[in-house]
Short mmCIF file of N, CA and C in Angstrom, two decimals:
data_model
loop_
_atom_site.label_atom_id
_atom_site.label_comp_id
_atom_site.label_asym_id
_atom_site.label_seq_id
_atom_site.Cartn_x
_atom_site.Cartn_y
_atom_site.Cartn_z
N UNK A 1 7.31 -0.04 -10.95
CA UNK A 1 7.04 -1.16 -10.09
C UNK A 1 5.69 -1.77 -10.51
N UNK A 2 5.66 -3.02 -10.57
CA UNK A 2 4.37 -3.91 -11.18
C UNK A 2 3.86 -3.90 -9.47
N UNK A 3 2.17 -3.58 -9.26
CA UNK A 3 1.65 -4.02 -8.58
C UNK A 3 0.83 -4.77 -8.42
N UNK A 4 0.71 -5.65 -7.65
CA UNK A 4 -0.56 -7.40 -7.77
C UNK A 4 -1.24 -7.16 -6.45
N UNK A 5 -2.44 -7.09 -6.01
CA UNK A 5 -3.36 -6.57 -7.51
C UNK A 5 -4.11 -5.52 -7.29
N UNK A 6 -4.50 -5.07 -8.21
CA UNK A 6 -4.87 -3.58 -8.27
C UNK A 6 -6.68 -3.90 -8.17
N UNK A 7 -6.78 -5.52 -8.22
CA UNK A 7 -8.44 -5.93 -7.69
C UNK A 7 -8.30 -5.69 -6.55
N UNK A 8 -7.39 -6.43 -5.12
CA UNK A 8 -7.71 -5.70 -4.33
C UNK A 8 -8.43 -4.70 -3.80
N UNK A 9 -7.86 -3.61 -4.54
CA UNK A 9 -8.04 -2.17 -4.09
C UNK A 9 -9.30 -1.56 -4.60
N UNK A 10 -9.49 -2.71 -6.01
CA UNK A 10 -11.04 -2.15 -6.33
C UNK A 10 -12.05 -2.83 -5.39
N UNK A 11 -11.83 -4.01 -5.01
CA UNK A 11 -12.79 -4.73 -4.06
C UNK A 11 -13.08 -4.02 -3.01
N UNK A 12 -11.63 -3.40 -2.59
CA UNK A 12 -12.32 -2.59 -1.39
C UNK A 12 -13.05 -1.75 -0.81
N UNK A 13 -13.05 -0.95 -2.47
CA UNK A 13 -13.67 0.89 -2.37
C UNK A 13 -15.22 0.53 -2.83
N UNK A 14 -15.67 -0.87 -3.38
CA UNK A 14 -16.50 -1.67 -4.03
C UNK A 14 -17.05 -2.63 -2.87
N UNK A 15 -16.50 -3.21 -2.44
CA UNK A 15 -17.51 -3.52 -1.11
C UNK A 15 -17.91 -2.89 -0.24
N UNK A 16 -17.97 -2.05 0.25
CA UNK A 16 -18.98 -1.18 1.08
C UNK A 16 -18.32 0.64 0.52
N UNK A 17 -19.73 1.05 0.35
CA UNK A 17 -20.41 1.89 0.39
C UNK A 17 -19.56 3.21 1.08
N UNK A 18 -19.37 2.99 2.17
CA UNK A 18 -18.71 3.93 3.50
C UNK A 18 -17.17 4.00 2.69
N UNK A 19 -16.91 3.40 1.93
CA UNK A 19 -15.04 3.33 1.70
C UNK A 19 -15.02 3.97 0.05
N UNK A 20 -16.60 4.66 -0.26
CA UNK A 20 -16.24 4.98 -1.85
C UNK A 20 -15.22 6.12 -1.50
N UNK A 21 -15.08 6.96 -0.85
CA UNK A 21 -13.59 8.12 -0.84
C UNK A 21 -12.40 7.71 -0.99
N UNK A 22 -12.05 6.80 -1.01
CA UNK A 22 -11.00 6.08 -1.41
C UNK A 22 -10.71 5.87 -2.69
N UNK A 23 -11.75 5.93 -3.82
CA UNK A 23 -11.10 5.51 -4.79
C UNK A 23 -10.00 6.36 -5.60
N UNK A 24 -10.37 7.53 -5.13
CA UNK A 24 -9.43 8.88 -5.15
C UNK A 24 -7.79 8.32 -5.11
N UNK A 25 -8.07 8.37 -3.74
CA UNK A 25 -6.71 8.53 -3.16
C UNK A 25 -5.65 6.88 -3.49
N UNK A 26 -6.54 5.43 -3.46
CA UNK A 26 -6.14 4.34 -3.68
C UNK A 26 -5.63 4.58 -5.46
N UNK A 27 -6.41 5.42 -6.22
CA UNK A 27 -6.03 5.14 -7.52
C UNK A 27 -4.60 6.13 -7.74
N UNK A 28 -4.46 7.03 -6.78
CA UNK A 28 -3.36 7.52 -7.24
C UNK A 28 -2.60 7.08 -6.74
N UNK A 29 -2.23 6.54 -5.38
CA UNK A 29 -1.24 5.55 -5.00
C UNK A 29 -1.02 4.35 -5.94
N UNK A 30 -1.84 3.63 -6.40
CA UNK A 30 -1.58 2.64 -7.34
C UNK A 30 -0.62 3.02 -8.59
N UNK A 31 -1.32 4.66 -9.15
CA UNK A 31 -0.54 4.87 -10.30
C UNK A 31 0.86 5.85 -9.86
N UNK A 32 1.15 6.06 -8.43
CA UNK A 32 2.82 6.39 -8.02
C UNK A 32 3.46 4.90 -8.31
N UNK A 33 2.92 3.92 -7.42
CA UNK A 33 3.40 2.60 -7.79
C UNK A 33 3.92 2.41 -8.88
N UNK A 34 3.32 2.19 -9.83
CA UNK A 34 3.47 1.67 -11.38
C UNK A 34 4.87 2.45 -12.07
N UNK A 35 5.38 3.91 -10.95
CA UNK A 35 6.01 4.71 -11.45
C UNK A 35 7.29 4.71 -10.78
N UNK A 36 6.98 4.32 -9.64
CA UNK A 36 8.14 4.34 -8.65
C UNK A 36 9.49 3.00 -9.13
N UNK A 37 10.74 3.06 -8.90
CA UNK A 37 11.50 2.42 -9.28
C UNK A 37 12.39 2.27 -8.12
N UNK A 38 12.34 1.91 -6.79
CA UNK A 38 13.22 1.59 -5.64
C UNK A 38 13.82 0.67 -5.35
N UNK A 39 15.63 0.82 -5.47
CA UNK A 39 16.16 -0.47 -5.34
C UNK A 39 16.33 -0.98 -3.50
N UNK A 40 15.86 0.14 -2.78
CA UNK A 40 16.01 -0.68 -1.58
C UNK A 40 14.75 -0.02 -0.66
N UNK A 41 14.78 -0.22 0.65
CA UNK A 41 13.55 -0.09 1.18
C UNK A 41 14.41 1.45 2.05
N UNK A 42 15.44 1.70 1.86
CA UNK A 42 15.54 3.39 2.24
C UNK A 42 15.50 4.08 1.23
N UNK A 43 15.49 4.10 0.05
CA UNK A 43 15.04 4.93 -1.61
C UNK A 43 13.59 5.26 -0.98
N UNK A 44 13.02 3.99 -0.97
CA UNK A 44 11.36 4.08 -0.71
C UNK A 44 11.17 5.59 0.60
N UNK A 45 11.94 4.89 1.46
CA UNK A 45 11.35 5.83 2.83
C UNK A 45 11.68 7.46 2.43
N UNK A 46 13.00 7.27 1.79
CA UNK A 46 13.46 8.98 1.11
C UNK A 46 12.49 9.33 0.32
N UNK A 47 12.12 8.62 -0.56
CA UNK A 47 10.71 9.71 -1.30
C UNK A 47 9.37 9.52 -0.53
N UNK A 48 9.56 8.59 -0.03
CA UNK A 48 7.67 8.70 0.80
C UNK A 48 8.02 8.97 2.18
N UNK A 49 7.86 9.54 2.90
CA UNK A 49 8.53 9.90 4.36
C UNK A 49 7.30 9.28 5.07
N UNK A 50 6.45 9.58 4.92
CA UNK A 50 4.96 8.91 5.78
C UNK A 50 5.06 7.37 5.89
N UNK A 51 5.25 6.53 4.86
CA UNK A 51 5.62 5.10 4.72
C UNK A 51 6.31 4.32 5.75
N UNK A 52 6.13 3.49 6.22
CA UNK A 52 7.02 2.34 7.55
C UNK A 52 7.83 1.76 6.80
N UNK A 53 8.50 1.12 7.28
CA UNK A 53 9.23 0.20 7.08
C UNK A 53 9.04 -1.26 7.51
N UNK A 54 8.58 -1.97 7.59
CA UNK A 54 8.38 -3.22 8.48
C UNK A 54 9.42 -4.61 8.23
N UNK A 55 9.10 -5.51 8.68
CA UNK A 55 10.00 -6.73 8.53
C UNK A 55 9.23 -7.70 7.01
N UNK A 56 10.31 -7.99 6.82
CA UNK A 56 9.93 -9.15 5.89
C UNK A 56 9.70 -8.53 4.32
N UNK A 57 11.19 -6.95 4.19
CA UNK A 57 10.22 -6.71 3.10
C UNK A 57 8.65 -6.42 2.90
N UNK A 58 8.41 -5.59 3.86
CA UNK A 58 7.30 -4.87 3.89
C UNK A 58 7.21 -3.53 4.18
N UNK A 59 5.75 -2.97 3.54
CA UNK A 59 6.27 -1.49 3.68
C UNK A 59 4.63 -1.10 3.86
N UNK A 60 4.00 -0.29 4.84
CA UNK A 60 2.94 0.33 5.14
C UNK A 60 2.49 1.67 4.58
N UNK A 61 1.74 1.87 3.66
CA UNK A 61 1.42 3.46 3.25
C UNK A 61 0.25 3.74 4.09
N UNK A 62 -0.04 5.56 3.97
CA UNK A 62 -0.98 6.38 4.78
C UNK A 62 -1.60 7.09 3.42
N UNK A 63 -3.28 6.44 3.71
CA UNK A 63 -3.57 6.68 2.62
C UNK A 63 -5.00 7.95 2.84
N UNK A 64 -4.77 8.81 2.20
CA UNK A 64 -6.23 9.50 2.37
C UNK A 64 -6.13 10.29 3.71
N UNK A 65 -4.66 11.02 4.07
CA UNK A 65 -4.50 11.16 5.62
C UNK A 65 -4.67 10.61 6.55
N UNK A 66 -4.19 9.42 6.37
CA UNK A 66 -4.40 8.41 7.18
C UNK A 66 -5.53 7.84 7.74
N UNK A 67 -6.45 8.28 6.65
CA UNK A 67 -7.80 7.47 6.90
C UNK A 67 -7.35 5.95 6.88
N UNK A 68 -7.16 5.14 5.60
CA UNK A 68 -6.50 3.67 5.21
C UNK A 68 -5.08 3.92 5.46
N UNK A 69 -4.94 2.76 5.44
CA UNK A 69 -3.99 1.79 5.39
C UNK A 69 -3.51 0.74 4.27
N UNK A 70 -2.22 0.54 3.56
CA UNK A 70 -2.11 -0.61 2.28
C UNK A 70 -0.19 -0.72 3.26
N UNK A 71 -0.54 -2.40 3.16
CA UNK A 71 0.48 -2.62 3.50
C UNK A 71 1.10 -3.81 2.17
N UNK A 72 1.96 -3.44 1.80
CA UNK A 72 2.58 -4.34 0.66
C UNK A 72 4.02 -5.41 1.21
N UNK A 73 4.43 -5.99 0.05
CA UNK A 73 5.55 -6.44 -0.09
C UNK A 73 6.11 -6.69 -0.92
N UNK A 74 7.56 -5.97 -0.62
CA UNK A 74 8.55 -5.75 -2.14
C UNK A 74 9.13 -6.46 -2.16
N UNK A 75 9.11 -6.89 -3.45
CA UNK A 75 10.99 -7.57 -4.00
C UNK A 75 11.35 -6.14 -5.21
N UNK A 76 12.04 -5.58 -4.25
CA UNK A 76 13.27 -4.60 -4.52
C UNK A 76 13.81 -5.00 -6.21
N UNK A 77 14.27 -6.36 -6.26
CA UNK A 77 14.98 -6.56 -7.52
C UNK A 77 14.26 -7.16 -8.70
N UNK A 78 13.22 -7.30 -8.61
CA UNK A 78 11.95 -7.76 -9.39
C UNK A 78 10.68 -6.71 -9.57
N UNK A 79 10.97 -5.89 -8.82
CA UNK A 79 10.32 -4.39 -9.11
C UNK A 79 8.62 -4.65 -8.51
N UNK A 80 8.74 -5.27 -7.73
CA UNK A 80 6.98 -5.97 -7.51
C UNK A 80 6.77 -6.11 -6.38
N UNK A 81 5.37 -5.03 -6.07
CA UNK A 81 4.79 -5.17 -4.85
C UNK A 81 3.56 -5.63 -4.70
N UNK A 82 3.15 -6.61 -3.83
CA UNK A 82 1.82 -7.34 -3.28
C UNK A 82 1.47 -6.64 -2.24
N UNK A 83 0.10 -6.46 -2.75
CA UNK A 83 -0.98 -5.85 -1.57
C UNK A 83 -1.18 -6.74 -0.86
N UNK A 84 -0.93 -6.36 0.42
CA UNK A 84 -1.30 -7.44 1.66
C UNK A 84 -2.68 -7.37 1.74
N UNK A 85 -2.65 -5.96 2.07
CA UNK A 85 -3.87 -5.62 3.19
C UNK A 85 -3.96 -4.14 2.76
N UNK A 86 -5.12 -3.77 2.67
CA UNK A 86 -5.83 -2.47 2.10
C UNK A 86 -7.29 -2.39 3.14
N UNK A 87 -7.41 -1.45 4.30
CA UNK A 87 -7.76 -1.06 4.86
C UNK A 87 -8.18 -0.12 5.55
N UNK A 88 -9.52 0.44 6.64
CA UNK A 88 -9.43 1.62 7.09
C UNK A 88 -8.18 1.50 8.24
N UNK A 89 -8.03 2.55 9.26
CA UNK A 89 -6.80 3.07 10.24
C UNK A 89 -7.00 1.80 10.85
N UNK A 90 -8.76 1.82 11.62
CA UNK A 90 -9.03 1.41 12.60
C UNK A 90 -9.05 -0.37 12.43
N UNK A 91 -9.21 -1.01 11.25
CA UNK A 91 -8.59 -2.34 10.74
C UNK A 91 -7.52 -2.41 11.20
N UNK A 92 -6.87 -1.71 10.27
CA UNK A 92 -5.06 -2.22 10.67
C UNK A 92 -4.71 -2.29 11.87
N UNK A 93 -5.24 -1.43 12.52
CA UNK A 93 -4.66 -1.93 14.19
C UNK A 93 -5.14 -3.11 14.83
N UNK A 94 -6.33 -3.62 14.12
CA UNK A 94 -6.24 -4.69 14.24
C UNK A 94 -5.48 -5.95 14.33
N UNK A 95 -5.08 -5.87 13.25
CA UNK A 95 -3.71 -7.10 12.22
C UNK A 95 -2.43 -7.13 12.88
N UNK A 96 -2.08 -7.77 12.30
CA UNK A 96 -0.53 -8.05 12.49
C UNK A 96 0.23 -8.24 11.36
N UNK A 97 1.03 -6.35 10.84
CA UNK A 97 0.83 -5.87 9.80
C UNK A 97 2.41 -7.03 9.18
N UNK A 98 3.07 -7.78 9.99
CA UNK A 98 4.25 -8.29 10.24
C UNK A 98 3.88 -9.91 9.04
N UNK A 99 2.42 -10.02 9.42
CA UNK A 99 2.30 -11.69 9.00
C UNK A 99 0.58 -11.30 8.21
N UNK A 100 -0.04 -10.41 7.82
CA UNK A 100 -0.92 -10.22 6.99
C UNK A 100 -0.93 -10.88 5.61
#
């Protein structure tokens, strides 16, 4: 699976200070990504069980024990997921992980 973009995720662990533990855990999620090959959004949930499901072709990971949050969106048949939103817990509950 091609992921866009993998700046994101550096911006994030790169703008503050408090979020360098992440780069751990964000870089190995990035490189399952690159590896993963799911033609539908229940493939996905069967190998990642922690993962949501959401609307619109979207899918929420738990990152770092659920310290963050990365909520993407797949096209299943184009193999490509967009980072919405890459965040701590307490962000995302913020959002509205539906229209991010």
């Amino acid at each position: 699976m091609r992921v866009i973009a993998k700046s994101t995720l550096v911006k994030f662990w790169e703008g503050n200070a408090a979020y360098s533990d992440a780069i751990r855990p964000l870089t190995e999620w990035y490189n399952m990504m690159l590896k993963a090959k799911w033609s539908n959004p229940q493939e996905l949930k069967a190998d990642i069980r922690t993962a949501s499901i959401i609307k619109g072709g979207r899918a929420v990971f738990n990152i770092a024990g659920n310290k963050y949050r990365i909520i993407v969106s797949i096209d299943y048949n184009l193999q490509i997921a967009w980072v919405k939103f890459v965040g701590t817990h307490s962000q995302y509950d913020k959002i509205d992980a539906e229209t991010v």
